[in-house]
PDB file of C-alpha atoms in Angstrom:
ATOM      1  CA  GLU A  57      10.430 -11.456  -8.158  1.00 43.00           C
ATOM      2  CA  LYS A  58       9.974 -11.005 -11.306  1.00 48.00           C
ATOM      3  CA  ASN A  59       6.858 -12.771 -11.488  1.00 50.00           C
ATOM      4  CA  MET A  60       5.594 -10.755  -8.942  1.00 50.00           C
ATOM      5  CA  SER A  61       4.443  -7.476 -11.275  1.00 51.00           C
ATOM      6  CA  ARG A  62       1.674  -8.728 -12.945  1.00 52.00           C
ATOM      7  CA  THR A  63      -1.508  -7.106 -14.830  1.00 53.00           C
ATOM      8  CA  PRO A  64      -3.617  -5.311 -12.564  1.00 48.00           C
ATOM      9  CA  LEU A  65      -6.511  -7.342 -11.876  1.00 53.00           C
ATOM     10  CA  LYS A  66      -9.185  -7.405 -10.031  1.00 60.00           C
ATOM     11  CA  TRP A  67      -9.661  -3.754  -9.430  1.00 56.00           C
ATOM     12  CA  GLY A  68      -6.258  -2.658  -7.853  1.00 68.00           C
ATOM     13  CA  VAL A  69      -6.106  -5.884  -5.823  1.00 78.00           C
ATOM     14  CA  THR A  70      -3.308  -7.683  -7.579  1.00 81.00           C
ATOM     15  CA  ALA A  71      -1.947  -4.639  -7.181  1.00 83.00           C
ATOM     16  CA  PHE A  72      -2.065  -3.675  -3.968  1.00 87.00           C
ATOM     17  CA  TYR A  73      -0.758  -6.835  -2.488  1.00 86.00           C
ATOM     18  CA  ASP A  74       2.240  -6.694  -5.058  1.00 85.00           C
ATOM     19  CA  GLY A  75       2.927  -3.075  -3.585  1.00 86.00           C
ATOM     20  CA  LEU A  76       2.880  -4.184  -0.224  1.00 89.00           C
ATOM     21  CA  ILE A  77       4.985  -7.180  -0.968  1.00 86.00           C
ATOM     22  CA  PHE A  78       7.289  -4.747  -2.742  1.00 83.00           C
ATOM     23  CA  LEU A  79       7.425  -2.458   0.084  1.00 84.00           C
ATOM     24  CA  ALA A  80       8.252  -5.526   2.458  1.00 83.00           C
ATOM     25  CA  VAL A  81      10.866  -6.279   0.354  1.00 79.00           C
ATOM     26  CA  THR A  82      12.061  -2.834   0.737  1.00 75.00           C
ATOM     27  CA  HIS A  83      12.731  -2.536   4.207  1.00 67.00           C
ATOM     28  CA  ASN A  84      14.883  -5.340   3.972  1.00 64.00           C
ATOM     29  CA  SER A  85      16.750  -3.872   1.645  1.00 65.00           C
ATOM     30  CA  THR A  86      19.829  -1.352   1.941  1.00 56.00           C
ATOM     31  CA  GLU A  87      18.968   0.798  -1.031  1.00 59.00           C
ATOM     32  CA  PHE A  88      15.299   1.907  -2.199  1.00 56.00           C
ATOM     33  CA  GLU A  89      16.214  -0.559  -5.293  1.00 64.00           C
ATOM     34  CA  TRP A  90      12.479  -1.730  -6.187  1.00 66.00           C
ATOM     35  CA  SER A  91      10.906   2.121  -6.850  1.00 72.00           C
ATOM     36  CA  SER A  92      10.004   1.451  -9.943  1.00 74.00           C
ATOM     37  CA  LYS A  93       7.681  -1.316  -9.569  1.00 77.00           C
ATOM     38  CA  ILE A  94       6.434   0.587  -6.836  1.00 80.00           C
ATOM     39  CA  SER A  95       5.902   4.100  -8.919  1.00 81.00           C
ATOM     40  CA  ASN A  96       4.246   1.500 -11.456  1.00 81.00           C
ATOM     41  CA  VAL A  97       1.951  -0.392  -8.661  1.00 82.00           C
ATOM     42  CA  MET A  98       1.537   3.726  -7.123  1.00 84.00           C
ATOM     43  CA  SER A  99       0.361   4.273 -10.054  1.00 83.00           C
ATOM     44  CA  ASN A 100      -2.108   1.523 -11.263  1.00 85.00           C
ATOM     45  CA  VAL A 101      -3.420   1.695  -7.316  1.00 85.00           C
ATOM     46  CA  LYS A 102      -4.389   5.506  -8.236  1.00 87.00           C
ATOM     47  CA  LYS A 103      -6.275   4.793 -11.096  1.00 88.00           C
ATOM     48  CA  PHE A 104      -8.165   2.380  -9.103  1.00 82.00           C
ATOM     49  CA  GLU A 105      -9.176   5.011  -6.538  1.00 83.00           C
ATOM     50  CA  GLN A 106     -10.436   7.986  -9.065  1.00 85.00           C
ATOM     51  CA  ILE A 107     -12.478   5.016 -10.749  1.00 87.00           C
ATOM     52  CA  GLY A 108     -13.796   3.181  -7.060  1.00 84.00           C
ATOM     53  CA  LYS A 109     -12.833   5.741  -4.015  1.00 85.00           C
ATOM     54  CA  SER A 110     -14.519   3.594  -1.317  1.00 87.00           C
ATOM     55  CA  ASN A 111     -12.841   0.448  -2.832  1.00 87.00           C
ATOM     56  CA  ASN A 112      -9.397   1.898  -2.930  1.00 87.00           C
ATOM     57  CA  GLU A 113      -8.848   4.761  -0.863  1.00 92.00           C
ATOM     58  CA  HIS A 114      -7.702   2.591   2.679  1.00 93.00           C
ATOM     59  CA  LYS A 115      -5.435   0.680  -0.427  1.00 93.00           C
ATOM     60  CA  LEU A 116      -3.766   3.414  -1.118  1.00 91.00           C
ATOM     61  CA  LEU A 117      -3.203   5.063   2.051  1.00 94.00           C
ATOM     62  CA  LEU A 118      -1.866   2.551   3.176  1.00 94.00           C
ATOM     63  CA  LEU A 119       0.655   1.893   0.662  1.00 93.00           C
ATOM     64  CA  GLU A 120       1.450   5.929   0.978  1.00 94.00           C
ATOM     65  CA  ALA A 121       2.000   4.634   4.415  1.00 95.00           C
ATOM     66  CA  GLU A 122       4.291   2.333   3.982  1.00 91.00           C
ATOM     67  CA  ILE A 123       6.484   4.546   2.026  1.00 89.00           C
ATOM     68  CA  LYS A 124       6.286   7.449   4.320  1.00 92.00           C
ATOM     69  CA  SER A 125       7.629   4.629   7.235  1.00 90.00           C
ATOM     70  CA  ARG A 126      10.112   3.465   4.586  1.00 85.00           C
ATOM     71  CA  MET A 127      11.225   7.602   3.873  1.00 86.00           C
ATOM     72  CA  GLY A 128      11.667   8.001   7.814  1.00 88.00           C
ATOM     73  CA  GLU A 129       8.338  10.342   7.627  1.00 92.00           C
ATOM     74  CA  LYS A 130       7.188   8.768  10.645  1.00 92.00           C
ATOM     75  CA  ASP A 131       4.183  11.972  11.356  1.00 95.00           C
ATOM     76  CA  ASN A 132       3.313  11.370   7.630  1.00 95.00           C
ATOM     77  CA  ALA A 133       3.180   7.670   7.768  1.00 95.00           C
ATOM     78  CA  LEU A 134       1.211   8.084  11.349  1.00 95.00           C
ATOM     79  CA  LYS A 135      -1.616   9.765   9.542  1.00 97.00           C
ATOM     80  CA  LYS A 136      -1.283   7.542   6.572  1.00 96.00           C
ATOM     81  CA  TYR A 137      -2.053   4.605   8.643  1.00 96.00           C
ATOM     82  CA  GLN A 138      -4.738   6.220  10.698  1.00 97.00           C
ATOM     83  CA  LEU A 139      -6.955   7.375   7.457  1.00 96.00           C
ATOM     84  CA  ALA A 140      -6.177   3.401   5.997  1.00 96.00           C
ATOM     85  CA  ILE A 141      -7.447   2.075   8.988  1.00 97.00           C
ATOM     86  CA  ALA A 142     -10.473   4.666   9.266  1.00 97.00           C
ATOM     87  CA  ALA A 143     -11.333   3.840   5.396  1.00 95.00           C
ATOM     88  CA  ALA A 144     -11.027   0.431   5.395  1.00 96.00           C
ATOM     89  CA  GLU A 145     -13.155   0.038   8.970  1.00 96.00           C
ATOM     90  CA  LYS A 146     -16.150   2.819   7.262  1.00 96.00           C
ATOM     91  CA  ASN A 147     -16.016   0.662   3.621  1.00 93.00           C
ATOM     92  CA  GLY A 148     -16.463  -2.586   5.043  1.00 95.00           C
ATOM     93  CA  PHE A 149     -13.376  -4.082   4.783  1.00 92.00           C
ATOM     94  CA  ILE A 150     -12.305  -5.784   8.063  1.00 95.00           C
ATOM     95  CA  HIS A 151      -9.498  -7.803   6.307  1.00 94.00           C
ATOM     96  CA  GLU A 152      -7.788  -4.924   5.078  1.00 92.00           C
ATOM     97  CA  GLN A 153      -8.553  -2.670   7.990  1.00 94.00           C
ATOM     98  CA  ALA A 154      -6.538  -5.977   9.731  1.00 96.00           C
ATOM     99  CA  ILE A 155      -3.762  -5.354   7.398  1.00 92.00           C
ATOM    100  CA  ALA A 156      -3.685  -2.123   7.609  1.00 95.00           C
ATOM    101  CA  ASN A 157      -3.477  -2.409  11.633  1.00 95.00           C
ATOM    102  CA  GLU A 158      -0.907  -5.119  11.614  1.00 92.00           C
ATOM    103  CA  ARG A 159       1.511  -2.651   9.459  1.00 93.00           C
ATOM    104  CA  ALA A 160       0.605  -0.148  11.707  1.00 92.00           C
ATOM    105  CA  ALA A 161       1.863  -2.233  14.742  1.00 92.00           C
ATOM    106  CA  GLU A 162       4.917  -2.728  12.952  1.00 86.00           C
ATOM    107  CA  PHE A 163       5.612   0.526  12.268  1.00 86.00           C
ATOM    108  CA  PHE A 164       5.388   1.363  15.909  1.00 83.00           C
TER     109      PHE A 164
END
């Protein structure tokens, strides 16, 4: 767990996958004990999204969807999943579009 948080390399990709891992762990816990790690990840992904929106928008949207899902905000989560899927498709990130579809399916 301590080794999961690392320097955000590769234009936010590492932070994105760390975020998905942290959020997956929170789904299996009763407390939101990972909130500081997730906050750090979100901050990093937001920075990268500002630098390269077409490369990172879908990553940020998917992480936001996962957070909304965890918080029980179903309508907001659904909207974020849909936006993440559309943004990934629009910008040619089919592998991350697949991840967003998988996470949305798990949400349902």
